[in-house]
Amino acid sequence: MSDPIHQPERSDERAARTERNWAMLSSGIVVVLIAMAAYAGVHQATMPQVSVETADPTRLHISGEFIESNLGTAVQPDRSVMVRAIGQQYSFTPQCILVPADTKVTFRVTSADVVHGFLIDGTTVNTMLIPGYISTIETRFAAPGDRHMPCHEFCGVGHEGMWGKIKVVDKPAFERMAADRRRLDCVE
Ligand code: CUA
């Protein structure tokens, strides 16, 4: 009788062991990805939308909150500001968004055609604009300055040229500008 310990491994046993190792590796990768998503969610406040709100993309310019006269920055009763904007191939409206520093800013943005990205550099504002849905996101700009707002979802041949700008001005200057205007922007 031969010694069982020194018997060569059978090919089906070897296949089963390889199978098990790969299953463990892929389970491990899934666990790491879940942990990364949980960490990003908690520490960088990248949370999903709290509610689902819809807007018919074919009727944005005709009625509802995204008609042209309603776009831009408006002062709210609590002195925070609300910015309404639209993304479309291949620009944002307004193209230059004016906001005060050191003030709560709420963005309500939607798309008139395809999926676009909405990102403001140097902030945690980073979301998608999905036709049919309203993306709501809050932020606060600590100091005056200009920030870029690139579309970061591929949306067609003109995607690379789809940029907007955020102009943050100090709060007293913003309040002077807001005194006699219902909606503000910095489009020239
Ligand atoms: Cu819009 Cu890319």
PDB file of C-alpha atoms and ligand atoms in Angstrom:
ATOM      1  CA  MET A   1       0.000   0.000   0.000  1.00  0.00           C
ATOM      2  CA  SER A   2       1.306   3.458  -0.853  1.00  0.00           C
ATOM      3  CA  ASP A   3       1.503   6.255   1.729  1.00  0.00           C
ATOM      4  CA  PRO A   4      -1.668   8.455   1.345  1.00  0.00           C
ATOM      5  CA  ILE A   5       0.209  11.640   2.349  1.00  0.00           C
ATOM      6  CA  HIS A   6       2.568  11.360  -0.564  1.00  0.00           C
ATOM      7  CA  GLN A   7      -0.022  10.464  -3.127  1.00  0.00           C
ATOM      8  CA  PRO A   8      -0.152  12.978  -5.960  1.00  0.00           C
ATOM      9  CA  GLU A   9      -3.159  15.342  -5.765  1.00  0.00           C
ATOM     10  CA  ARG A  10      -5.995  14.345  -8.081  1.00  0.00           C
ATOM     11  CA  SER A  11      -6.926  16.842 -10.761  1.00  0.00           C
ATOM     12  CA  ASP A  12     -10.522  17.211  -9.496  1.00  0.00           C
ATOM     13  CA  GLU A  13      -9.243  18.060  -5.996  1.00  0.00           C
ATOM     14  CA  ARG A  14      -6.895  20.628  -7.454  1.00  0.00           C
ATOM     15  CA  ALA A  15      -9.749  22.161  -9.459  1.00  0.00           C
ATOM     16  CA  ALA A  16     -11.959  22.335  -6.343  1.00  0.00           C
ATOM     17  CA  ARG A  17      -9.212  24.068  -4.369  1.00  0.00           C
ATOM     18  CA  THR A  18      -8.618  26.628  -7.139  1.00  0.00           C
ATOM     19  CA  GLU A  19     -12.373  27.232  -7.305  1.00  0.00           C
ATOM     20  CA  ARG A  20     -12.523  27.831  -3.539  1.00  0.00           C
ATOM     21  CA  ASN A  21      -9.573  30.235  -3.603  1.00  0.00           C
ATOM     22  CA  TRP A  22     -11.093  32.340  -6.375  1.00  0.00           C
ATOM     23  CA  ALA A  23     -14.465  32.426  -4.564  1.00  0.00           C
ATOM     24  CA  MET A  24     -12.714  33.661  -1.407  1.00  0.00           C
ATOM     25  CA  LEU A  25     -10.788  36.302  -3.357  1.00  0.00           C
ATOM     26  CA  SER A  26     -13.881  37.654  -5.122  1.00  0.00           C
ATOM     27  CA  SER A  27     -15.876  37.690  -1.849  1.00  0.00           C
ATOM     28  CA  GLY A  28     -12.986  39.618  -0.296  1.00  0.00           C
ATOM     29  CA  ILE A  29     -13.095  42.212  -3.106  1.00  0.00           C
ATOM     30  CA  VAL A  30     -16.858  42.672  -2.618  1.00  0.00           C
ATOM     31  CA  VAL A  31     -16.349  43.209   1.142  1.00  0.00           C
ATOM     32  CA  VAL A  32     -13.608  45.812   0.481  1.00  0.00           C
ATOM     33  CA  LEU A  33     -15.845  47.678  -2.009  1.00  0.00           C
ATOM     34  CA  ILE A  34     -18.764  47.757   0.453  1.00  0.00           C
ATOM     35  CA  ALA A  35     -16.434  49.041   3.176  1.00  0.00           C
ATOM     36  CA  MET A  36     -15.128  51.790   0.834  1.00  0.00           C
ATOM     37  CA  ALA A  37     -18.678  52.870  -0.093  1.00  0.00           C
ATOM     38  CA  ALA A  38     -19.706  52.940   3.589  1.00  0.00           C
ATOM     39  CA  TYR A  39     -16.605  54.949   4.524  1.00  0.00           C
ATOM     40  CA  ALA A  40     -17.151  57.478   1.726  1.00  0.00           C
ATOM     41  CA  GLY A  41     -20.827  57.800   2.628  1.00  0.00           C
ATOM     42  CA  VAL A  42     -20.174  58.481   6.302  1.00  0.00           C
ATOM     43  CA  HIS A  43     -17.015  60.599   6.091  1.00  0.00           C
ATOM     44  CA  GLN A  44     -17.635  62.600   2.947  1.00  0.00           C
ATOM     45  CA  ALA A  45     -21.410  62.911   3.304  1.00  0.00           C
ATOM     46  CA  THR A  46     -22.013  61.461  -0.144  1.00  0.00           C
ATOM     47  CA  MET A  47     -25.524  60.335   0.620  1.00  0.00           C
ATOM     48  CA  PRO A  48     -28.239  59.297  -1.793  1.00  0.00           C
ATOM     49  CA  GLN A  49     -31.094  61.725  -2.420  1.00  0.00           C
ATOM     50  CA  VAL A  50     -33.532  61.874   0.482  1.00  0.00           C
ATOM     51  CA  SER A  51     -36.542  61.920  -1.823  1.00  0.00           C
ATOM     52  CA  VAL A  52     -37.419  61.459  -5.454  1.00  0.00           C
ATOM     53  CA  GLU A  53     -38.813  64.481  -7.301  1.00  0.00           C
ATOM     54  CA  THR A  54     -39.643  64.480 -10.960  1.00  0.00           C
ATOM     55  CA  ALA A  55     -39.793  67.095 -13.735  1.00  0.00           C
ATOM     56  CA  ASP A  56     -40.920  66.400 -17.306  1.00  0.00           C
ATOM     57  CA  PRO A  57     -37.820  67.189 -19.420  1.00  0.00           C
ATOM     58  CA  THR A  58     -39.920  68.031 -22.484  1.00  0.00           C
ATOM     59  CA  ARG A  59     -41.873  70.729 -20.623  1.00  0.00           C
ATOM     60  CA  LEU A  60     -39.146  72.454 -18.557  1.00  0.00           C
ATOM     61  CA  HIS A  61     -39.308  75.653 -20.632  1.00  0.00           C
ATOM     62  CA  ILE A  62     -43.116  75.761 -20.706  1.00  0.00           C
ATOM     63  CA  SER A  63     -44.193  75.512 -17.097  1.00  0.00           C
ATOM     64  CA  GLY A  64     -43.075  74.604 -13.603  1.00  0.00           C
ATOM     65  CA  GLU A  65     -40.119  75.648 -11.493  1.00  0.00           C
ATOM     66  CA  PHE A  66     -37.506  75.369 -14.283  1.00  0.00           C
ATOM     67  CA  ILE A  67     -38.977  77.949 -16.672  1.00  0.00           C
ATOM     68  CA  GLU A  68     -36.330  80.444 -17.798  1.00  0.00           C
ATOM     69  CA  SER A  69     -37.462  83.304 -15.556  1.00  0.00           C
ATOM     70  CA  ASN A  70     -37.114  81.041 -12.522  1.00  0.00           C
ATOM     71  CA  LEU A  71     -33.507  79.961 -13.173  1.00  0.00           C
ATOM     72  CA  GLY A  72     -30.593  81.420 -11.239  1.00  0.00           C
ATOM     73  CA  THR A  73     -30.123  82.326  -7.576  1.00  0.00           C
ATOM     74  CA  ALA A  74     -32.975  83.472  -5.336  1.00  0.00           C
ATOM     75  CA  VAL A  75     -32.919  84.561  -1.691  1.00  0.00           C
ATOM     76  CA  GLN A  76     -35.168  82.416   0.499  1.00  0.00           C
ATOM     77  CA  PRO A  77     -37.303  83.657   3.422  1.00  0.00           C
ATOM     78  CA  ASP A  78     -34.702  82.247   5.858  1.00  0.00           C
ATOM     79  CA  ARG A  79     -31.926  84.252   4.047  1.00  0.00           C
ATOM     80  CA  SER A  80     -30.346  81.102   2.606  1.00  0.00           C
ATOM     81  CA  VAL A  81     -30.219  80.933  -1.200  1.00  0.00           C
ATOM     82  CA  MET A  82     -31.750  78.567  -3.731  1.00  0.00           C
ATOM     83  CA  VAL A  83     -30.172  78.008  -7.129  1.00  0.00           C
ATOM     84  CA  ARG A  84     -32.211  76.514  -9.961  1.00  0.00           C
ATOM     85  CA  ALA A  85     -30.364  75.400 -13.068  1.00  0.00           C
ATOM     86  CA  ILE A  86     -30.659  73.128 -16.093  1.00  0.00           C
ATOM     87  CA  GLY A  87     -28.047  71.033 -17.869  1.00  0.00           C
ATOM     88  CA  GLN A  88     -28.481  70.402 -21.583  1.00  0.00           C
ATOM     89  CA  GLN A  89     -26.259  69.385 -24.506  1.00  0.00           C
ATOM     90  CA  TYR A  90     -23.792  71.183 -24.133  1.00  0.00           C
ATOM     91  CA  SER A  91     -24.175  73.888 -21.533  1.00  0.00           C
ATOM     92  CA  PHE A  92     -25.636  74.819 -18.205  1.00  0.00           C
ATOM     93  CA  THR A  93     -28.294  77.505 -17.740  1.00  0.00           C
ATOM     94  CA  PRO A  94     -27.299  79.816 -16.189  1.00  0.00           C
ATOM     95  CA  GLN A  95     -23.769  79.387 -17.478  1.00  0.00           C
ATOM     96  CA  CYS A  96     -22.407  81.430 -14.540  1.00  0.00           C
ATOM     97  CA  ILE A  97     -24.027  80.956 -11.127  1.00  0.00           C
ATOM     98  CA  LEU A  98     -23.705  83.715  -8.540  1.00  0.00           C
ATOM     99  CA  VAL A  99     -23.796  82.774  -4.841  1.00  0.00           C
ATOM    100  CA  PRO A 100     -22.877  84.468  -1.537  1.00  0.00           C
ATOM    101  CA  ALA A 101     -20.060  83.181   0.688  1.00  0.00           C
ATOM    102  CA  ASP A 102     -20.780  81.780   4.144  1.00  0.00           C
ATOM    103  CA  THR A 103     -24.442  81.071   3.363  1.00  0.00           C
ATOM    104  CA  LYS A 104     -26.405  77.857   2.948  1.00  0.00           C
ATOM    105  CA  VAL A 105     -26.846  77.244  -0.790  1.00  0.00           C
ATOM    106  CA  THR A 106     -29.350  74.700  -2.091  1.00  0.00           C
ATOM    107  CA  PHE A 107     -29.071  73.614  -5.717  1.00  0.00           C
ATOM    108  CA  ARG A 108     -32.067  72.212  -7.586  1.00  0.00           C
ATOM    109  CA  VAL A 109     -30.925  71.065 -10.995  1.00  0.00           C
ATOM    110  CA  THR A 110     -32.323  68.861 -13.731  1.00  0.00           C
ATOM    111  CA  SER A 111     -31.523  67.831 -17.299  1.00  0.00           C
ATOM    112  CA  ALA A 112     -33.415  68.800 -20.424  1.00  0.00           C
ATOM    113  CA  ASP A 113     -32.120  65.901 -22.512  1.00  0.00           C
ATOM    114  CA  VAL A 114     -29.581  63.232 -21.504  1.00  0.00           C
ATOM    115  CA  VAL A 115     -27.630  62.379 -18.340  1.00  0.00           C
ATOM    116  CA  HIS A 116     -25.131  65.097 -17.379  1.00  0.00           C
ATOM    117  CA  GLY A 117     -22.808  65.492 -14.415  1.00  0.00           C
ATOM    118  CA  PHE A 118     -22.954  68.315 -11.873  1.00  0.00           C
ATOM    119  CA  LEU A 119     -19.750  68.883  -9.941  1.00  0.00           C
ATOM    120  CA  ILE A 120     -18.295  71.983  -8.276  1.00  0.00           C
ATOM    121  CA  ASP A 121     -14.571  71.788  -7.739  1.00  0.00           C
ATOM    122  CA  GLY A 122     -13.296  72.131  -4.181  1.00  0.00           C
ATOM    123  CA  THR A 123     -16.653  71.080  -2.696  1.00  0.00           C
ATOM    124  CA  THR A 124     -18.523  67.825  -2.042  1.00  0.00           C
ATOM    125  CA  VAL A 125     -21.116  68.846  -4.667  1.00  0.00           C
ATOM    126  CA  ASN A 126     -21.028  65.965  -7.127  1.00  0.00           C
ATOM    127  CA  THR A 127     -24.170  64.463  -8.568  1.00  0.00           C
ATOM    128  CA  MET A 128     -25.812  63.369 -11.796  1.00  0.00           C
ATOM    129  CA  LEU A 129     -28.510  65.246 -13.689  1.00  0.00           C
ATOM    130  CA  ILE A 130     -30.960  62.653 -14.920  1.00  0.00           C
ATOM    131  CA  PRO A 131     -33.727  63.690 -17.322  1.00  0.00           C
ATOM    132  CA  GLY A 132     -37.042  63.386 -15.505  1.00  0.00           C
ATOM    133  CA  TYR A 133     -35.575  63.836 -12.019  1.00  0.00           C
ATOM    134  CA  ILE A 134     -34.573  66.814  -9.880  1.00  0.00           C
ATOM    135  CA  SER A 135     -31.179  66.627  -8.168  1.00  0.00           C
ATOM    136  CA  THR A 136     -31.107  68.562  -4.892  1.00  0.00           C
ATOM    137  CA  ILE A 137     -27.827  69.214  -3.137  1.00  0.00           C
ATOM    138  CA  GLU A 138     -26.785  71.623  -0.382  1.00  0.00           C
ATOM    139  CA  THR A 139     -23.467  73.268   0.260  1.00  0.00           C
ATOM    140  CA  ARG A 140     -21.784  76.307   1.779  1.00  0.00           C
ATOM    141  CA  PHE A 141     -18.894  78.266   0.247  1.00  0.00           C
ATOM    142  CA  ALA A 142     -16.458  79.489   2.895  1.00  0.00           C
ATOM    143  CA  ALA A 143     -14.866  82.320   0.907  1.00  0.00           C
ATOM    144  CA  PRO A 144     -15.356  84.381  -2.269  1.00  0.00           C
ATOM    145  CA  GLY A 145     -13.756  83.130  -5.477  1.00  0.00           C
ATOM    146  CA  ASP A 146     -14.466  81.453  -8.794  1.00  0.00           C
ATOM    147  CA  ARG A 147     -15.026  77.731  -9.133  1.00  0.00           C
ATOM    148  CA  HIS A 148     -15.353  75.478 -12.134  1.00  0.00           C
ATOM    149  CA  MET A 149     -18.432  73.376 -12.730  1.00  0.00           C
ATOM    150  CA  PRO A 150     -17.608  70.760 -15.388  1.00  0.00           C
ATOM    151  CA  CYS A 151     -20.063  68.191 -16.703  1.00  0.00           C
ATOM    152  CA  HIS A 152     -18.450  64.893 -15.730  1.00  0.00           C
ATOM    153  CA  GLU A 153     -20.795  62.372 -17.344  1.00  0.00           C
ATOM    154  CA  PHE A 154     -20.163  61.629 -21.006  1.00  0.00           C
ATOM    155  CA  CYS A 155     -23.139  63.202 -22.762  1.00  0.00           C
ATOM    156  CA  GLY A 156     -22.195  63.303 -26.438  1.00  0.00           C
ATOM    157  CA  VAL A 157     -19.666  64.800 -28.852  1.00  0.00           C
ATOM    158  CA  GLY A 158     -19.703  68.190 -27.102  1.00  0.00           C
ATOM    159  CA  HIS A 159     -19.205  66.779 -23.600  1.00  0.00           C
ATOM    160  CA  GLU A 160     -15.681  68.162 -23.175  1.00  0.00           C
ATOM    161  CA  GLY A 161     -16.902  71.695 -23.808  1.00  0.00           C
ATOM    162  CA  MET A 162     -19.699  71.539 -21.245  1.00  0.00           C
ATOM    163  CA  TRP A 163     -18.569  73.808 -18.426  1.00  0.00           C
ATOM    164  CA  GLY A 164     -20.206  76.222 -16.066  1.00  0.00           C
ATOM    165  CA  LYS A 165     -18.808  78.628 -13.531  1.00  0.00           C
ATOM    166  CA  ILE A 166     -19.688  79.419  -9.926  1.00  0.00           C
ATOM    167  CA  LYS A 167     -18.875  82.936  -8.752  1.00  0.00           C
ATOM    168  CA  VAL A 168     -18.840  83.231  -4.957  1.00  0.00           C
ATOM    169  CA  VAL A 169     -19.056  86.853  -3.743  1.00  0.00           C
ATOM    170  CA  ASP A 170     -18.978  88.153  -0.184  1.00  0.00           C
ATOM    171  CA  LYS A 171     -22.306  88.227   1.568  1.00  0.00           C
ATOM    172  CA  PRO A 172     -22.848  92.035   1.845  1.00  0.00           C
ATOM    173  CA  ALA A 173     -22.056  92.458  -1.861  1.00  0.00           C
ATOM    174  CA  PHE A 174     -24.494  89.689  -2.745  1.00  0.00           C
ATOM    175  CA  GLU A 175     -27.226  91.237  -0.596  1.00  0.00           C
ATOM    176  CA  ARG A 176     -26.783  94.597  -2.337  1.00  0.00           C
ATOM    177  CA  MET A 177     -27.139  92.874  -5.734  1.00  0.00           C
ATOM    178  CA  ALA A 178     -30.147  90.876  -4.536  1.00  0.00           C
ATOM    179  CA  ALA A 179     -31.959  93.967  -3.210  1.00  0.00           C
ATOM    180  CA  ASP A 180     -33.593  94.862  -6.519  1.00  0.00           C
ATOM    181  CA  ARG A 181     -33.550  91.559  -8.398  1.00  0.00           C
ATOM    182  CA  ARG A 182     -35.627  88.442  -7.916  1.00  0.00           C
ATOM    183  CA  ARG A 183     -33.145  86.095  -9.658  1.00  0.00           C
ATOM    184  CA  LEU A 184     -29.415  86.557  -9.950  1.00  0.00           C
ATOM    185  CA  ASP A 185     -26.685  85.101 -12.133  1.00  0.00           C
ATOM    186  CA  CYS A 186     -23.309  86.258 -13.434  1.00  0.00           C
ATOM    187  CA  VAL A 187     -23.864  85.596 -17.134  1.00  0.00           C
ATOM    188  CA  GLU A 188     -22.325  88.459 -19.131  1.00  0.00           C
TER     189      GLU A 188
HETATM  190 CU1  CUA B   1     -23.050  67.109 -20.269  1.00  0.00          CU
HETATM  191 CU2  CUA B   1     -21.104  65.768 -20.393  1.00  0.00          CU
END
